[in-house]
Amino acid sequence: STYDYTSPSSVNLASTYGDDVTVGTINNSPDGVQIYRVDSAPNVTTPPAGLDQLSQSHYFGVFVVGGSSPTYTLTYNYEGHPGISNEDNLELVSRSNNATASWTDLNATLDTGANTLIKTGQTGTQYILGSASDNLLPVNLSSFYAIYIGGTPTLYWTTQSEENNDYWNVYRGTNQNFETAAQINAEPVPGNGTTNNASDYIYVDTVPVVQNTTYWYWIEDVSTDGETEVHEPITLSIPYEDTPVTPENYGLHQNYPNPFNPSTSISFTLAEDSEVELIIYNIKGEKVRSIYNSFVYAEQVETVVWDGNDKNGKQVSSGVYYYKLITETKEYQRKMLLVK
């Protein structure tokens, strides 16, 4: 969020994607204006009549304090929002803060030259980008990275929402030109269809790599309709075998497989020698079991297998679990999903 509590005249907040909101032409002297952004789909995703979909990646809110019935002009610059292919179908949609009712089309003024939707006379509410059709691509990718552990490249990515996502393909190349990259997954990586919940993916690259080489990786989502989207690439540098573990590989890694049934592997690497404990918690924050408690040397890859049992040796139920690595100086935490 961002704010101005000193006689505000204009306040702006941008998103990580590039689109942004500006509150300007502020009337009747409010004491302050605050803009916030929520980086997920809202609790209500039903679009108003005439629209087919709402953004699944993020929405904004405006909070106005003091003044005598202050109003403002809201300018939503949608340039950079993922998935826009037809600007003519875009609309600005609003609701009261944290409302559980459906959203309302503001009938904002669309300027495709400036990439903006503008609405005057606003008093404080939440805003989201809506579309009649042909926009808001099926997958909202929030993170994508790779690490090199145990002599094998492993890719991790997370989506905040998916729509009709059938499966993924994975590509690898030795330069940033996608046209020269090769598909490396023999079988499709299953997608999660349509969901507004975050989804975590892991792919282990079993194709041999060359030491002291940098690789580019791309992931491609394929919808149930056969539409595809190739996401921006990431790079991974493969060191010599005697090269120390690089800092970006330190810490607690994502478990594999995930989701899992009934067991999964958890790896971690430390930058310094330390006593460590690895603990499993349920979604309520209750301790399920301590699965590792020992001294670990720096730059040594440790892998621990959890068999899905609690401290009494009983199999736990399906659901989300958290695993926490506690060292002498730091704590790390990630989540995983058990599906039976």
Coordinates of N, CA, C and O in Angstrom, one line a residue, residues 7-134:
S7 N -2.4 16.6 3.3 CA -3.2 17.4 2.3 C -3.0 16.8 0.9 O -2.4 17.4 0.0
P8 N -3.3 15.5 0.7 CA -3.0 14.9 -0.5 C -3.7 15.5 -1.8 O -4.8 16.0 -1.7
S9 N -2.9 15.5 -2.8 CA -3.5 16.0 -4.1 C -3.5 14.9 -5.2 O -4.3 14.9 -6.1
S10 N -2.5 14.0 -5.1 CA -2.5 12.8 -6.0 C -1.7 11.7 -5.4 O -0.6 12.0 -4.8
V11 N -2.2 10.5 -5.4 CA -1.5 9.3 -4.8 C -1.5 8.2 -5.9 O -2.5 8.0 -6.5
N12 N -0.4 7.5 -6.0 CA -0.3 6.5 -7.0 C 0.3 5.2 -6.4 O 1.1 5.2 -5.5
L13 N -0.3 4.0 -6.8 CA 0.3 2.7 -6.4 C 0.3 1.8 -7.6 O -0.7 1.6 -8.3
A14 N 1.5 1.3 -7.9 CA 1.7 0.4 -9.0 C 1.7 -1.1 -8.5 O 2.1 -1.3 -7.4
S15 N 1.4 -2.0 -9.4 CA 1.5 -3.4 -9.1 C 2.8 -4.0 -9.6 O 3.5 -3.4 -10.4
T16 N 3.2 -5.2 -9.2 CA 4.4 -5.9 -9.7 C 4.3 -6.2 -11.2 O 5.3 -6.4 -11.8
Y17 N 3.1 -6.2 -11.8 CA 2.9 -6.5 -13.2 C 3.2 -5.2 -14.1 O 3.5 -5.4 -15.2
G18 N 3.0 -4.1 -13.5 CA 3.1 -2.8 -14.3 C 1.9 -1.9 -14.3 O 2.0 -0.7 -14.5
D19 N 0.7 -2.5 -14.1 CA -0.5 -1.7 -14.1 C -0.5 -0.9 -12.7 O 0.1 -1.3 -11.8
D20 N -1.3 0.2 -12.7 CA -1.3 1.0 -11.5 C -2.6 1.8 -11.4 O -3.3 1.9 -12.3
V21 N -2.8 2.3 -10.2 CA -3.9 3.1 -9.8 C -3.5 4.5 -9.3 O -2.5 4.6 -8.5
T22 N -4.1 5.5 -9.8 CA -3.8 6.9 -9.4 C -5.1 7.5 -8.9 O -6.2 7.5 -9.6
V23 N -5.1 8.1 -7.7 CA -6.2 8.9 -7.1 C -5.8 10.3 -7.2 O -4.8 10.8 -6.6
G24 N -6.5 11.1 -8.1 CA -6.2 12.5 -8.3 C -7.5 13.3 -8.3 O -8.6 12.8 -8.1
T25 N -7.3 14.6 -8.6 CA -8.4 15.6 -8.6 C -9.2 15.4 -7.3 O -10.4 15.1 -7.3
I26 N -8.5 15.4 -6.2 CA -9.1 15.2 -4.9 C -9.8 16.4 -4.4 O -9.2 17.5 -4.2
N27 N -11.1 16.3 -4.1 CA -11.9 17.5 -3.7 C -12.3 17.4 -2.2 O -12.4 16.3 -1.6
N28 N -12.7 18.5 -1.6 CA -13.2 18.7 -0.2 C -12.2 18.3 0.9 O -12.6 17.8 1.9
S29 N -11.0 18.4 0.6 CA -9.9 18.4 1.6 C -9.9 17.3 2.6 O -10.0 17.5 3.8
P30 N -9.7 16.0 2.1 CA -9.6 14.9 3.1 C -8.3 15.0 3.8 O -7.3 15.6 3.3
D31 N -8.2 14.4 5.0 CA -7.0 14.4 5.8 C -5.9 13.5 5.2 O -4.7 13.7 5.3
G32 N -6.4 12.4 4.5 CA -5.4 11.5 3.9 C -6.1 10.5 3.0 O -7.3 10.3 3.0
V33 N -5.3 10.0 2.1 CA -5.7 9.0 1.1 C -4.7 7.8 1.1 O -3.5 8.0 1.1
Q34 N -5.3 6.6 1.2 CA -4.4 5.4 1.1 C -4.9 4.5 0.0 O -6.1 4.3 -0.1
I35 N -4.0 3.9 -0.7 CA -4.3 3.0 -1.8 C -3.6 1.7 -1.4 O -2.4 1.7 -1.0
Y36 N -4.3 0.5 -1.5 CA -3.7 -0.8 -1.2 C -4.0 -1.7 -2.4 O -4.9 -1.5 -3.2
R37 N -3.2 -2.7 -2.4 CA -3.4 -3.8 -3.5 C -3.3 -5.1 -2.8 O -2.5 -5.4 -2.0
V38 N -4.2 -6.0 -3.3 CA -4.3 -7.4 -2.8 C -3.9 -8.3 -4.0 O -4.5 -8.3 -5.0
D39 N -2.8 -9.0 -3.8 CA -2.2 -9.8 -4.9 C -2.8 -11.2 -4.9 O -2.1 -12.3 -4.8
S40 N -4.1 -11.3 -5.1 CA -4.8 -12.6 -5.2 C -6.2 -12.3 -5.7 O -6.6 -11.1 -5.8
A41 N -6.9 -13.3 -6.1 CA -8.3 -13.1 -6.5 C -9.1 -12.7 -5.3 O -8.8 -13.1 -4.2
P42 N -10.2 -11.9 -5.5 CA -11.0 -11.5 -4.4 C -11.9 -12.7 -3.9 O -12.0 -13.7 -4.5
N43 N -12.6 -12.5 -2.7 CA -13.4 -13.5 -2.2 C -14.6 -13.8 -3.1 O -15.2 -14.9 -3.1
V44 N -15.0 -12.8 -3.8 CA -16.2 -12.9 -4.8 C -15.6 -12.6 -6.2 O -15.0 -11.6 -6.5
T45 N -15.8 -13.6 -7.1 CA -15.2 -13.5 -8.4 C -16.3 -13.5 -9.5 O -16.0 -13.6 -10.7
T46 N -17.6 -13.3 -9.1 CA -18.7 -13.3 -10.0 C -18.7 -11.9 -10.7 O -18.9 -10.9 -10.0
P47 N -18.6 -11.9 -12.0 CA -18.6 -10.6 -12.7 C -20.0 -10.0 -12.8 O -21.0 -10.8 -12.8
P48 N -20.2 -8.7 -13.0 CA -21.5 -8.1 -13.2 C -22.0 -8.5 -14.5 O -21.3 -9.0 -15.4
A49 N -23.3 -8.2 -14.7 CA -24.0 -8.6 -16.0 C -23.2 -7.8 -17.1 O -22.9 -6.7 -17.0
G50 N -23.0 -8.6 -18.2 CA -22.4 -8.0 -19.4 C -20.9 -8.3 -19.5 O -20.3 -8.1 -20.5
L51 N -20.3 -8.8 -18.4 CA -18.9 -9.1 -18.4 C -18.8 -10.6 -18.1 O -19.6 -11.3 -17.5
D52 N -17.7 -11.2 -18.6 CA -17.5 -12.6 -18.5 C -16.5 -13.0 -17.4 O -16.5 -14.1 -16.9
Q53 N -15.6 -12.1 -17.0 CA -14.6 -12.5 -16.1 C -14.0 -11.3 -15.4 O -14.0 -10.1 -15.9
L54 N -13.4 -11.5 -14.2 CA -12.7 -10.5 -13.5 C -11.2 -11.0 -13.3 O -10.9 -12.2 -13.5
S55 N -10.3 -10.0 -13.1 CA -8.9 -10.3 -12.9 C -8.8 -11.3 -11.8 O -9.4 -11.2 -10.7
Q56 N -7.9 -12.3 -12.0 CA -7.6 -13.3 -10.9 C -6.3 -13.0 -10.3 O -5.9 -13.7 -9.4
S57 N -5.6 -11.9 -10.7 CA -4.2 -11.7 -10.2 C -4.2 -10.7 -9.0 O -3.5 -10.9 -8.1
H58 N -5.0 -9.6 -9.1 CA -4.9 -8.6 -8.0 C -6.1 -7.6 -8.2 O -6.7 -7.5 -9.2
Y59 N -6.3 -6.9 -7.1 CA -7.3 -5.8 -7.1 C -6.8 -4.7 -6.2 O -6.0 -5.0 -5.3
F60 N -7.4 -3.6 -6.3 CA -7.0 -2.4 -5.5 C -8.1 -1.9 -4.6 O -9.3 -2.1 -4.9
G61 N -7.7 -1.1 -3.6 CA -8.7 -0.4 -2.8 C -8.3 1.0 -2.4 O -7.1 1.2 -2.4
V62 N -9.2 1.9 -2.2 CA -8.9 3.2 -1.9 C -9.6 3.6 -0.6 O -10.9 3.3 -0.4
F63 N -8.9 4.1 0.4 CA -9.5 4.5 1.7 C -9.2 6.0 1.9 O -8.1 6.5 1.9
V64 N -10.3 6.8 2.1 CA -10.2 8.2 2.3 C -10.6 8.6 3.7 O -11.6 8.1 4.2
V65 N -9.8 9.4 4.3 CA -10.0 9.8 5.7 C -10.3 11.3 5.8 O -9.6 12.1 5.3
G66 N -11.3 11.7 6.6 CA -11.6 13.1 6.9 C -12.2 13.8 5.7 O -12.6 13.3 4.7
G67 N -12.2 15.1 5.9 CA -12.8 16.0 4.8 C -14.3 16.1 4.9 O -14.9 15.4 5.8
S68 N -14.9 16.8 4.0 CA -16.3 17.0 4.0 C -16.8 16.3 2.7 O -16.9 16.9 1.6
S69 N -17.2 15.0 2.9 CA -17.7 14.2 1.7 C -16.7 14.3 0.5 O -17.1 14.7 -0.6
P70 N -15.4 14.0 0.7 CA -14.5 14.1 -0.4 C -14.7 13.2 -1.5 O -15.3 12.1 -1.3
T71 N -14.4 13.6 -2.7 CA -14.4 12.8 -3.9 C -13.1 12.8 -4.6 O -12.3 13.7 -4.3
Y72 N -12.9 11.9 -5.6 CA -11.7 11.9 -6.3 C -11.9 11.3 -7.7 O -13.0 10.6 -7.9
T73 N -10.9 11.4 -8.6 CA -11.0 10.8 -9.9 C -10.0 9.6 -9.8 O -8.8 9.8 -9.4
L74 N -10.5 8.4 -10.2 CA -9.6 7.2 -10.2 C -9.2 6.9 -11.6 O -10.0 6.8 -12.5
T75 N -7.9 6.8 -11.8 CA -7.3 6.4 -13.1 C -6.6 5.1 -13.0 O -5.7 4.9 -12.2
Y76 N -7.1 4.1 -13.6 CA -6.6 2.8 -13.6 C -5.8 2.6 -14.9 O -6.4 2.5 -16.0
N77 N -4.5 2.5 -14.8 CA -3.6 2.2 -16.0 C -3.4 0.7 -16.1 O -2.7 0.2 -15.2
Y78 N -4.0 0.1 -17.1 CA -4.0 -1.4 -17.1 C -2.8 -1.9 -17.9 O -2.6 -3.1 -18.0
E79 N -1.9 -1.0 -18.4 CA -0.8 -1.5 -19.2 C 0.1 -2.4 -18.3 O 0.5 -2.0 -17.2
G80 N 0.4 -3.6 -18.7 CA 1.2 -4.5 -17.9 C 0.4 -5.5 -17.2 O 1.0 -6.5 -16.7
H81 N -0.9 -5.4 -17.1 CA -1.7 -6.4 -16.5 C -1.6 -7.7 -17.4 O -1.8 -7.6 -18.6
P82 N -1.4 -8.8 -16.8 CA -1.2 -10.1 -17.6 C -2.5 -10.4 -18.4 O -3.6 -10.3 -17.8
G83 N -2.3 -10.9 -19.6 CA -3.4 -11.5 -20.3 C -4.3 -10.6 -21.2 O -5.3 -11.1 -21.7
I84 N -4.0 -9.4 -21.3 CA -4.8 -8.5 -22.1 C -4.5 -8.6 -23.6 O -3.4 -8.4 -24.1
S85 N -5.5 -9.1 -24.4 CA -5.4 -9.2 -25.8 C -6.4 -8.4 -26.6 O -6.2 -8.1 -27.8
N86 N -7.4 -7.9 -25.9 CA -8.4 -7.1 -26.6 C -8.8 -5.9 -25.6 O -9.7 -6.1 -24.8
E87 N -8.2 -4.8 -25.8 CA -8.5 -3.7 -24.9 C -9.9 -3.2 -24.9 O -10.5 -2.7 -23.9
D88 N -10.6 -3.3 -26.1 CA -11.9 -2.8 -26.2 C -12.9 -3.4 -25.3 O -14.0 -2.9 -25.1
N89 N -12.6 -4.6 -24.8 CA -13.5 -5.4 -23.9 C -13.3 -5.1 -22.4 O -13.9 -5.8 -21.6
L90 N -12.3 -4.2 -22.1 CA -12.0 -4.0 -20.7 C -13.0 -3.1 -20.0 O -13.5 -2.1 -20.6
E91 N -13.3 -3.3 -18.7 CA -14.1 -2.5 -17.9 C -13.5 -2.3 -16.5 O -12.8 -3.2 -16.1
L92 N -13.9 -1.3 -15.8 CA -13.5 -1.1 -14.4 C -14.7 -1.4 -13.5 O -15.8 -0.9 -13.7
V93 N -14.4 -2.3 -12.6 CA -15.5 -2.8 -11.7 C -15.2 -2.5 -10.3 O -14.1 -2.4 -9.9
S94 N -16.3 -2.2 -9.5 CA -16.0 -1.8 -8.1 C -17.0 -2.5 -7.2 O -18.0 -3.1 -7.6
R95 N -16.7 -2.4 -5.9 CA -17.6 -2.9 -4.8 C -17.2 -2.1 -3.5 O -16.1 -1.5 -3.4
S96 N -18.0 -2.2 -2.5 CA -17.7 -1.7 -1.2 C -16.5 -2.5 -0.6 O -16.4 -3.7 -0.9
N97 N -15.7 -1.9 0.3 CA -14.6 -2.6 0.8 C -15.0 -3.9 1.5 O -15.9 -3.9 2.4
N98 N -14.3 -5.0 1.1 CA -14.5 -6.3 1.7 C -16.0 -6.8 1.6 O -16.4 -7.6 2.5
A99 N -16.7 -6.3 0.7 CA -18.1 -6.7 0.5 C -18.2 -8.2 0.1 O -17.3 -8.7 -0.6
T100 N -19.3 -8.8 0.4 CA -19.5 -10.2 -0.1 C -20.5 -10.2 -1.3 O -20.8 -11.3 -1.8
A101 N -21.0 -9.1 -1.6 CA -21.9 -9.0 -2.8 C -21.2 -8.9 -4.1 O -19.9 -8.8 -4.1
S102 N -21.9 -9.0 -5.2 CA -21.3 -9.0 -6.5 C -20.7 -7.6 -6.8 O -21.1 -6.6 -6.2
W103 N -19.8 -7.6 -7.8 CA -19.2 -6.3 -8.2 C -20.1 -5.6 -9.2 O -21.0 -6.2 -9.8
T104 N -19.9 -4.3 -9.3 CA -20.7 -3.4 -10.2 C -19.8 -2.8 -11.2 O -18.7 -2.3 -10.9
D105 N -20.3 -2.8 -12.5 CA -19.6 -2.1 -13.6 C -19.7 -0.6 -13.4 O -20.8 -0.1 -13.3
L106 N -18.5 0.1 -13.4 CA -18.5 1.5 -13.2 C -18.8 2.3 -14.5 O -19.0 3.5 -14.4
N107 N -18.8 1.6 -15.6 CA -18.9 2.3 -16.9 C -17.9 3.4 -17.0 O -18.2 4.5 -17.4
A108 N -16.6 3.1 -16.7 CA -15.5 4.0 -16.7 C -15.2 4.4 -18.2 O -15.5 3.6 -19.1
T109 N -14.5 5.5 -18.3 CA -14.1 6.0 -19.6 C -12.8 5.2 -20.0 O -11.8 5.3 -19.4
L110 N -12.9 4.5 -21.2 CA -11.8 3.7 -21.7 C -11.0 4.5 -22.7 O -11.5 5.1 -23.6
D111 N -9.7 4.6 -22.5 CA -8.8 5.3 -23.4 C -7.7 4.3 -23.8 O -6.7 4.1 -23.1
T112 N -7.9 3.6 -25.0 CA -6.9 2.6 -25.4 C -5.6 3.2 -25.8 O -4.6 2.5 -25.7
G113 N -5.6 4.5 -26.1 CA -4.3 5.1 -26.5 C -3.4 5.3 -25.2 O -2.2 5.1 -25.3
A114 N -4.0 5.7 -24.1 CA -3.3 5.9 -22.9 C -3.3 4.7 -22.0 O -2.7 4.7 -20.9
N115 N -4.0 3.6 -22.4 CA -4.2 2.4 -21.6 C -4.8 2.6 -20.2 O -4.3 2.1 -19.2
T116 N -5.9 3.4 -20.2 CA -6.5 3.8 -18.9 C -8.0 3.6 -18.9 O -8.6 3.6 -20.0
L117 N -8.5 3.4 -17.7 CA -9.9 3.4 -17.4 C -10.1 4.5 -16.3 O -9.4 4.4 -15.3
I118 N -10.9 5.5 -16.6 CA -11.1 6.6 -15.7 C -12.5 6.8 -15.2 O -13.4 6.7 -16.0
K119 N -12.6 7.1 -13.9 CA -14.0 7.3 -13.3 C -13.9 8.4 -12.3 O -13.1 8.4 -11.4
T120 N -14.7 9.4 -12.5 CA -14.7 10.6 -11.6 C -15.8 10.4 -10.5 O -16.6 9.5 -10.5
G121 N -15.7 11.3 -9.5 CA -16.7 11.3 -8.4 C -16.7 10.1 -7.5 O -17.7 9.7 -6.9
Q122 N -15.5 9.5 -7.3 CA -15.4 8.3 -6.4 C -15.2 8.7 -5.0 O -14.7 9.8 -4.7
T123 N -15.6 7.8 -4.1 CA -15.6 8.2 -2.6 C -14.9 7.2 -1.8 O -14.8 7.4 -0.6
G124 N -14.3 6.1 -2.3 CA -13.6 5.1 -1.6 C -14.2 3.8 -1.7 O -15.3 3.5 -1.2
T125 N -13.5 2.9 -2.3 CA -14.1 1.5 -2.6 C -13.0 0.6 -3.1 O -11.8 1.0 -3.1
Q126 N -13.3 -0.6 -3.6 CA -12.4 -1.5 -4.1 C -12.6 -1.6 -5.6 O -13.7 -1.5 -6.1
Y127 N -11.5 -1.8 -6.4 CA -11.6 -1.8 -7.9 C -10.8 -3.0 -8.4 O -9.8 -3.5 -7.9
I128 N -11.4 -3.5 -9.5 CA -10.8 -4.7 -10.2 C -11.0 -4.6 -11.7 O -12.0 -4.0 -12.1
L129 N -10.1 -5.1 -12.5 CA -10.2 -5.1 -13.9 C -11.2 -6.2 -14.4 O -11.0 -7.4 -14.0
G130 N -12.2 -5.9 -15.2 CA -13.1 -6.8 -15.7 C -13.0 -6.9 -17.2 O -12.4 -6.0 -17.9
S131 N -13.6 -7.9 -17.8 CA -13.5 -8.0 -19.3 C -14.8 -8.7 -19.8 O -15.3 -9.6 -19.2
A132 N -15.2 -8.3 -21.0 CA -16.3 -9.0 -21.7 C -15.9 -10.4 -22.2 O -16.6 -11.3 -22.2
S133 N -14.7 -10.4 -22.8 CA -14.1 -11.7 -23.4 C -12.7 -11.4 -23.9 O -12.2 -10.3 -23.9
D134 N -12.1 -12.5 -24.3 CA -10.8 -12.4 -25.0 C -9.6 -11.9 -24.1 O -8.6 -11.5 -24.7

